[in-house]
XYZ file of C-alpha atoms in Angstrom:
535
model
C -12.470 6.630 -25.016
C -12.792 3.791 -27.489
C -16.391 3.211 -28.628
C -17.803 -0.053 -27.261
C -19.195 -0.951 -30.796
C -15.827 -0.505 -32.209
C -14.236 -2.883 -29.535
C -16.997 -5.510 -30.434
C -16.285 -5.217 -34.076
C -12.542 -5.783 -33.611
C -13.239 -8.814 -31.426
C -15.503 -10.219 -34.283
C -12.769 -9.495 -36.832
C -9.910 -11.263 -34.937
C -9.437 -15.042 -34.557
C -8.205 -15.926 -31.112
C -6.435 -18.986 -32.631
C -4.381 -16.589 -34.851
C -3.496 -14.247 -31.840
C -2.589 -17.009 -29.337
C -0.951 -19.204 -31.954
C 1.506 -16.369 -32.978
C 2.735 -16.532 -29.348
C 2.247 -20.209 -28.272
C 2.685 -23.495 -30.024
C -0.947 -24.687 -30.254
C -1.711 -28.289 -31.012
C -5.127 -29.727 -32.218
C -7.039 -31.609 -29.589
C -10.504 -32.551 -30.851
C -12.487 -29.387 -31.575
C -10.082 -27.333 -29.499
C -6.406 -26.387 -29.361
C -3.959 -27.123 -26.491
C -0.580 -25.652 -25.273
C 1.468 -25.236 -22.344
C 0.111 -22.355 -20.156
C 2.287 -19.212 -20.512
C 0.985 -17.931 -17.080
C 2.373 -20.727 -14.970
C 5.054 -23.362 -15.426
C 3.778 -26.845 -16.220
C 5.008 -30.004 -17.663
C 1.945 -31.096 -19.464
C -0.399 -28.866 -21.563
C -3.512 -27.837 -19.657
C -4.138 -24.639 -21.593
C -7.250 -24.953 -23.833
C -8.316 -22.528 -26.604
C -11.807 -22.800 -28.233
C -12.031 -21.486 -31.754
C -15.887 -22.058 -31.643
C -16.377 -19.879 -28.411
C -13.405 -17.774 -29.119
C -12.146 -18.154 -25.465
C -9.228 -19.807 -23.602
C -8.947 -21.588 -20.225
C -6.125 -23.046 -18.234
C -7.099 -26.081 -16.113
C -3.801 -25.822 -14.262
C -3.933 -22.265 -12.844
C -7.436 -21.117 -13.804
C -6.524 -18.263 -16.157
C -9.133 -17.643 -18.832
C -10.943 -15.095 -20.918
C -11.264 -13.778 -24.438
C -8.680 -12.576 -26.961
C -8.417 -9.114 -25.213
C -7.866 -10.588 -21.756
C -5.158 -12.831 -23.226
C -3.144 -9.871 -24.666
C -3.638 -8.006 -21.413
C -2.212 -10.848 -19.236
C 0.367 -12.095 -21.786
C 1.802 -8.602 -22.816
C 1.087 -6.919 -19.409
C -1.208 -4.233 -20.804
C -4.290 -2.325 -19.713
C -7.456 -3.130 -21.401
C -7.227 -0.027 -23.834
C -3.745 -0.716 -24.605
C -4.553 -4.434 -25.438
C -7.461 -3.266 -27.682
C -5.172 -0.712 -29.448
C -2.291 -3.135 -29.673
C -4.626 -5.724 -31.374
C -6.225 -2.995 -33.710
C -2.767 -1.778 -34.917
C -1.600 -5.366 -35.706
C -4.772 -6.059 -37.676
C -5.031 -2.834 -39.469
C -8.313 -2.064 -37.744
C -9.485 1.457 -37.457
C -10.829 2.159 -33.996
C -13.600 4.762 -33.338
C -13.034 7.024 -30.356
C -15.826 9.144 -28.571
C -13.415 11.969 -27.822
C -10.864 13.843 -29.889
C -8.583 14.210 -27.068
C -7.273 10.684 -27.823
C -5.813 11.722 -31.106
C -4.350 14.901 -29.409
C -2.622 12.695 -26.913
C -0.979 10.567 -29.580
C 0.137 13.625 -31.254
C 2.025 14.937 -28.083
C 3.580 11.635 -27.316
C 4.845 11.776 -30.871
C 7.087 14.749 -29.731
C 8.892 12.226 -27.361
C 9.339 9.696 -30.213
C 10.721 12.492 -32.501
C 13.207 13.660 -29.821
C 14.268 10.159 -28.914
C 15.170 9.394 -32.569
C 17.309 12.567 -32.476
C 18.874 11.555 -29.216
C 19.773 8.204 -30.636
C 21.392 9.728 -33.659
C 23.291 12.126 -31.522
C 24.925 9.353 -29.617
C 26.506 7.944 -32.789
C 28.729 11.099 -32.812
C 29.724 11.006 -29.158
C 32.624 8.749 -28.732
C 33.141 9.814 -25.123
C 29.664 8.622 -24.137
C 29.982 5.504 -26.120
C 33.300 4.828 -24.513
C 31.612 5.186 -21.189
C 28.856 2.674 -22.084
C 31.602 0.304 -23.337
C 33.534 0.598 -20.159
C 30.244 -0.277 -18.223
C 29.977 -3.479 -20.448
C 27.000 -2.452 -22.279
C 26.988 -3.910 -25.939
C 26.061 -2.252 -29.123
C 23.036 -4.593 -29.290
C 21.822 -3.288 -25.909
C 22.416 0.318 -26.894
C 20.186 -0.169 -29.848
C 17.582 -2.377 -28.074
C 17.019 0.231 -25.232
C 17.463 3.137 -27.694
C 20.009 4.966 -25.585
C 20.798 8.354 -26.816
C 22.508 11.824 -26.064
C 20.862 15.160 -25.487
C 23.118 18.209 -26.420
C 22.823 21.668 -25.082
C 19.630 23.528 -24.263
C 20.126 25.769 -27.223
C 20.422 22.850 -29.502
C 17.259 21.186 -28.115
C 15.241 24.487 -28.591
C 16.552 24.842 -32.155
C 15.626 21.191 -32.979
C 11.952 21.696 -31.627
C 11.580 24.824 -33.791
C 12.927 22.984 -36.800
C 10.357 20.333 -36.242
C 7.467 22.941 -35.557
C 7.032 21.613 -32.097
C 5.755 24.459 -29.751
C 7.624 24.922 -26.582
C 4.266 24.681 -24.609
C 3.627 21.183 -26.162
C 7.217 20.280 -25.232
C 6.575 21.335 -21.702
C 3.404 19.339 -21.539
C 5.373 16.143 -22.301
C 8.046 17.150 -19.768
C 10.906 18.106 -21.951
C 10.948 21.878 -21.815
C 10.391 24.236 -18.914
C 10.226 28.088 -18.512
C 12.306 30.407 -16.429
C 10.994 33.240 -14.132
C 11.283 35.599 -17.078
C 9.198 33.243 -19.338
C 12.185 32.019 -21.388
C 12.089 28.352 -22.289
C 15.056 25.835 -21.553
C 15.495 22.092 -21.961
C 15.194 20.108 -18.924
C 17.843 17.655 -20.083
C 21.203 19.045 -20.943
C 24.323 17.260 -22.240
C 23.192 13.842 -20.704
C 23.106 10.226 -21.808
C 19.486 9.584 -22.287
C 17.406 6.491 -21.368
C 13.807 6.651 -23.029
C 11.262 5.287 -20.467
C 8.688 3.358 -22.285
C 4.939 2.553 -21.480
C 3.858 -0.945 -21.105
C 2.961 -0.985 -24.843
C 6.462 0.365 -25.856
C 5.583 4.005 -26.458
C 8.198 6.632 -25.104
C 6.491 8.478 -22.182
C 9.453 10.114 -20.594
C 13.291 10.234 -20.273
C 15.885 9.546 -17.832
C 19.297 11.320 -18.096
C 22.734 10.524 -16.557
C 25.336 13.296 -16.531
C 28.925 12.327 -17.564
C 30.285 15.533 -16.119
C 30.416 16.801 -12.442
C 26.921 17.941 -12.348
C 25.571 17.443 -8.732
C 22.350 15.702 -10.120
C 23.767 12.483 -11.419
C 20.533 11.145 -12.743
C 17.282 13.009 -13.523
C 13.851 11.861 -14.861
C 11.083 13.705 -16.591
C 8.631 15.492 -14.260
C 5.156 14.000 -13.694
C 2.868 14.574 -16.676
C -0.552 13.411 -17.920
C 1.435 10.714 -19.816
C 4.068 9.733 -17.157
C 4.005 9.177 -13.355
C 7.253 7.590 -11.973
C 5.390 6.206 -8.991
C 3.391 3.997 -11.408
C 6.150 3.205 -13.891
C 8.835 0.507 -13.774
C 11.898 0.972 -16.136
C 12.350 -1.958 -18.507
C 8.757 -3.345 -17.957
C 7.958 -3.346 -21.651
C 10.938 -5.687 -22.272
C 10.499 -7.773 -19.213
C 6.644 -8.341 -19.089
C 6.530 -11.587 -21.178
C 9.238 -13.354 -18.914
C 7.585 -11.920 -15.871
C 4.341 -13.451 -16.749
C 6.063 -16.801 -17.808
C 8.069 -17.142 -14.660
C 5.735 -15.434 -12.262
C 8.856 -13.617 -11.031
C 9.915 -10.059 -11.184
C 13.561 -8.945 -10.248
C 14.002 -5.408 -9.037
C 17.287 -3.596 -9.725
C 18.352 -0.213 -8.732
C 18.946 1.629 -12.002
C 18.900 1.727 -15.755
C 22.272 0.273 -16.453
C 21.577 -2.626 -14.036
C 18.494 -3.407 -15.878
C 20.075 -3.135 -19.286
C 23.105 -5.241 -18.239
C 20.963 -8.117 -16.643
C 18.822 -8.224 -19.807
C 21.888 -8.415 -21.838
C 23.171 -11.397 -19.715
C 19.927 -13.309 -20.435
C 18.035 -12.375 -17.237
C 14.920 -11.111 -18.792
C 12.495 -10.512 -15.915
C 14.351 -7.519 -14.489
C 12.751 -3.958 -13.888
C 13.804 -0.942 -11.773
C 11.667 1.536 -9.936
C 12.526 5.038 -10.919
C 14.569 6.767 -8.216
C 14.857 3.438 -6.352
C 11.449 4.248 -4.580
C 8.867 1.493 -4.680
C 5.340 2.849 -4.110
C 1.916 1.437 -3.524
C 0.955 2.786 -6.865
C 3.054 0.090 -8.432
C 0.896 -2.667 -6.827
C -1.785 -2.854 -9.585
C 1.017 -3.718 -12.131
C 2.249 -6.538 -9.776
C -1.325 -7.923 -9.097
C -1.738 -8.846 -12.721
C 0.784 -11.688 -12.403
C -0.632 -14.839 -10.598
C 1.537 -15.982 -7.664
C 4.182 -13.385 -8.236
C 7.537 -13.795 -6.456
C 9.718 -10.625 -6.398
C 13.555 -10.340 -5.653
C 14.687 -7.022 -4.441
C 18.409 -6.802 -5.731
C 19.921 -3.594 -4.333
C 23.254 -2.347 -3.145
C 24.226 -3.344 0.254
C 24.922 0.273 1.601
C 22.623 2.159 3.911
C 20.561 3.632 1.102
C 20.028 0.281 -0.522
C 18.791 -1.342 2.758
C 16.469 1.570 3.535
C 14.957 1.178 -0.013
C 14.485 -2.586 0.582
C 12.860 -2.003 3.882
C 10.441 0.590 2.411
C 9.589 -1.875 -0.466
C 8.967 -4.791 2.029
C 6.679 -2.458 4.086
C 4.531 -2.233 0.959
C 4.842 -5.666 -0.507
C 4.604 -8.038 2.398
C 1.336 -6.839 3.809
C -0.079 -7.365 0.398
C 0.905 -11.093 0.552
C 3.549 -10.642 -2.423
C 6.337 -13.071 -1.889
C 9.603 -11.181 -1.592
C 13.259 -12.223 -1.453
C 16.376 -9.962 -0.968
C 19.868 -9.812 -2.601
C 22.350 -7.206 -1.330
C 25.411 -6.729 -3.476
C 28.786 -6.161 -1.749
C 30.150 -2.649 -1.504
C 31.313 -1.250 -4.811
C 29.894 -4.070 -6.899
C 26.613 -3.860 -8.813
C 24.767 -6.198 -11.458
C 26.407 -4.157 -14.398
C 29.980 -4.787 -12.982
C 29.258 -8.566 -12.740
C 28.044 -8.702 -16.288
C 31.032 -6.488 -17.525
C 33.450 -8.863 -15.773
C 31.703 -11.936 -17.227
C 30.581 -13.119 -13.833
C 26.974 -13.911 -14.986
C 27.026 -17.294 -13.247
C 27.975 -15.633 -10.078
C 25.195 -13.059 -10.507
C 22.630 -15.784 -11.071
C 23.950 -17.801 -8.022
C 23.395 -14.582 -5.897
C 19.783 -14.316 -7.255
C 19.166 -18.061 -6.398
C 20.505 -17.650 -2.930
C 18.344 -14.701 -2.128
C 17.215 -14.343 1.410
C 13.333 -14.434 2.381
C 12.143 -10.710 2.609
C 10.457 -11.148 6.011
C 13.660 -12.703 7.489
C 15.641 -9.865 6.111
C 13.317 -7.302 7.590
C 13.475 -8.779 11.189
C 17.372 -9.416 10.864
C 17.688 -5.703 9.855
C 15.819 -4.590 12.975
C 18.035 -6.763 15.117
C 21.288 -5.545 13.481
C 20.439 -2.060 14.554
C 20.114 -2.747 18.315
C 22.530 -3.892 20.951
C 20.776 -7.215 21.865
C 22.965 -7.398 24.967
C 21.139 -4.419 26.317
C 17.755 -5.264 27.990
C 16.206 -1.965 26.686
C 17.427 -2.311 23.171
C 16.382 -5.990 22.977
C 12.931 -5.107 24.157
C 12.698 -2.244 21.628
C 13.906 -4.607 18.855
C 11.366 -7.263 19.577
C 8.637 -4.667 20.000
C 9.517 -3.402 16.398
C 9.511 -6.783 15.056
C 6.091 -7.507 16.620
C 4.801 -4.245 14.946
C 6.014 -5.571 11.710
C 4.230 -9.090 12.206
C 0.947 -7.168 12.683
C 1.130 -5.497 9.454
C 1.086 -9.008 7.710
C -2.040 -11.063 6.792
C -2.832 -13.717 9.267
C -1.469 -16.533 7.401
C 1.802 -14.950 7.034
C 2.011 -13.895 10.680
C 1.604 -17.510 11.672
C 4.348 -18.504 9.123
C 6.852 -15.886 10.402
C 6.263 -16.437 14.216
C 8.641 -19.438 14.305
C 11.266 -17.562 12.404
C 10.659 -14.568 14.724
C 11.217 -16.794 17.776
C 14.638 -18.142 16.359
C 15.956 -14.675 15.262
C 15.067 -12.876 18.555
C 15.621 -15.967 20.845
C 12.089 -15.482 22.390
C 9.576 -18.229 23.378
C 6.898 -18.554 20.782
C 4.162 -18.103 23.328
C 5.568 -14.660 24.287
C 5.517 -13.134 20.728
C 3.100 -10.197 20.945
C 3.610 -9.363 24.681
C 6.501 -6.940 24.118
C 4.562 -4.572 22.147
C 1.779 -4.444 24.485
C 4.001 -3.730 27.408
C 5.995 -1.023 25.426
C 2.619 0.610 24.235
C 1.288 0.566 27.846
C 4.410 2.069 29.295
C 4.593 4.714 26.682
C 0.911 5.701 27.239
C 1.300 5.586 31.087
C 4.356 7.786 31.050
C 3.018 10.253 28.560
C -0.330 10.535 30.290
C 1.048 11.060 33.809
C 3.661 13.557 32.763
C 1.128 15.444 30.567
C -1.328 15.683 33.589
C 1.439 16.655 35.945
C 2.577 19.451 33.685
C -1.019 20.855 33.374
C -1.560 20.942 37.042
C 1.821 22.598 37.718
C 1.143 25.211 35.176
C -2.406 25.851 36.758
C -0.801 26.296 40.072
C 1.742 28.690 38.878
C -0.727 30.792 36.993
C -3.043 30.972 40.062
C 0.125 32.653 41.689
C 1.046 34.732 38.748
C -2.277 35.754 36.929
C -0.521 38.452 35.001
C 1.069 35.754 32.872
C -2.424 34.302 31.661
C -2.379 36.155 28.435
C 0.718 34.255 27.424
C -1.156 30.977 27.506
C -2.836 29.157 24.510
C -5.903 27.003 24.906
C -4.287 24.205 23.090
C -1.927 23.959 26.066
C -4.553 22.308 28.257
C -6.250 18.929 27.483
C -6.998 17.115 30.568
C -7.828 20.211 32.585
C -9.160 22.505 29.873
C -12.283 23.335 31.928
C -10.243 24.507 34.839
C -8.095 26.612 32.383
C -11.297 28.266 30.942
C -12.586 29.115 34.448
C -9.205 30.596 35.415
C -8.945 32.550 32.099
C -12.397 33.887 32.394
C -12.042 34.895 36.122
C -14.401 32.232 37.335
C -13.562 30.978 40.743
C -13.558 27.282 40.976
C -13.249 25.087 44.172
C -10.589 22.900 42.625
C -8.329 25.951 42.568
C -7.831 25.671 46.426
C -6.849 22.064 46.189
C -4.336 22.787 43.282
C -2.757 25.635 45.272
C -2.010 23.170 48.018
C -0.353 20.713 45.820
C 3.417 20.083 46.015
C 4.230 21.878 42.712
C 6.719 24.750 43.087
C 7.355 26.840 39.939
C 8.642 30.402 40.362
C 7.948 33.016 37.694
C 11.097 32.124 35.781
C 10.235 28.359 35.667
C 6.655 29.256 34.746
C 7.906 31.186 31.605
C 10.057 28.242 30.703
C 7.162 25.806 31.122
C 4.978 27.986 28.885
C 7.689 27.889 26.132
C 8.068 24.117 26.692
C 4.328 23.702 26.286
C 4.436 25.654 23.087
C 7.303 23.546 21.741
C 5.534 20.403 22.596
C 2.204 21.646 21.042
C 4.152 22.674 17.929
C 5.869 19.152 17.739
C 2.602 17.350 18.181
C 1.052 19.129 15.219
C 3.955 18.612 12.929
C 2.451 15.381 11.261
C -0.481 17.682 10.137
C 1.759 19.875 7.914
C 0.890 19.560 4.294
C 2.626 22.437 2.374
C 6.241 23.696 2.118
C 4.980 27.002 3.524
C 3.567 25.388 6.622
C 6.871 23.431 7.084
C 8.834 26.651 6.746
C 6.619 28.400 9.270
C 7.057 25.447 11.621
C 10.750 25.576 11.354
C 10.814 29.225 11.912
C 8.545 29.128 15.089
C 10.449 26.212 16.479
C 13.705 27.984 16.152
C 12.218 31.124 17.748
C 10.935 29.222 20.790
C 14.168 27.353 21.272
C 16.135 30.723 21.152
C 13.533 32.059 23.817
C 14.107 29.166 26.072
C 17.837 29.313 25.960
C 17.573 32.966 26.885
C 15.268 32.195 29.911
C 17.568 29.435 31.090
C 20.736 31.882 30.904
C 19.040 34.477 33.322
């Protein structure tokens, strides 16, 4: 942790005019300086910097603060990163209250050392360079993104020894792992490497692409104390300035798409690692005022599913979203390679509203000529609307009405009916099953030991009386009811109950062992049921 007194000394030693002036064109305006705001687009300058107070304020968008908050917002850094960035550029020695900070820097140095070696290795790999050329990646982009090549595991371990880097330290940064016999091995073997940078530009992990027939086409470093793929966006360190300037962030699917689009002059592009956008990415997005996002993914099933999952996270948070689906077999890298940048830019400009895409996607999966399918589709759409903030719900209701051809006033009614019917059916069938089971057990008491308490919910009190041999006046009524289960049917009903109970508890499973046990038990019960049915 950085000492507070050290941060204050740094603030006193740095002039906000110098810092902001190195990034913006400042013009003297009386006692202050003015510029066009970097945090929103404007025609006339409303961004004011005060050398006397050492603060800035934009009268257009309201952004303001001191030198640290400017670096945070302009460069997209956390507060500690902004302080360290400023200290490094002004040759200021920060003081830390814990030694662990220096140890962390040393460990990250391992990744920097390996990355430099990977970059050098690539120079001698004509086949990998040929692959990159065929994908349209220029020499300048290879250099900018520091692409490299990792050789065999033996060579990686040999290099680490040469550099006096322990295997345990290399394991801590996600480069090395250990086999069951304790022997070390490299996680990355014979792959094109993509260093993954922190927001401040430090290497914190690697991505690797195989150029052989390895089943795992792409792999990433595992989660470490320096890297969490659920919080990291590839290319953000290169894109952040343009993201803040335009208040727009484009999400592409992979490393090469980001590199190609950056190469084509589209600077505000990033990629989630593994195409999965998560809630943990949201803090990064919230730093940008009035952010608009564009999800530019493949138009295949996987691409659409990834977009829907991202929209489920972004739209309820009031993040403006638009969607671009690339035709089958074409991605941004292909368009850049084929010198179709204008076509790519046009596709981005013609992106579809995210909410409209979500609703149209629901509709496309259903047969709208079928009353049942139409009802389900509308119910799903209504459930989506309910996730949104009130102001967005109101905005999307008119579009919803047009997409599903439903009267505006009726929106919301389908989900209520659907929910009522499901609860009614579930409740009635569950009560019927419990009563039929109780009647059969009254007639076949030798089977009581096969029953589990969890099989009774509505009539658990009657079950407890029956199990404990307590006579209940309700038993006479039940025995006269029109439920007829013979012994075989009773056994089948018991197995059905066990299957139902098992499935109902499935969402509570937390570990792989519990999941394996669940699958094993379910298979056993289904086999038992088939055997009873065949008798």
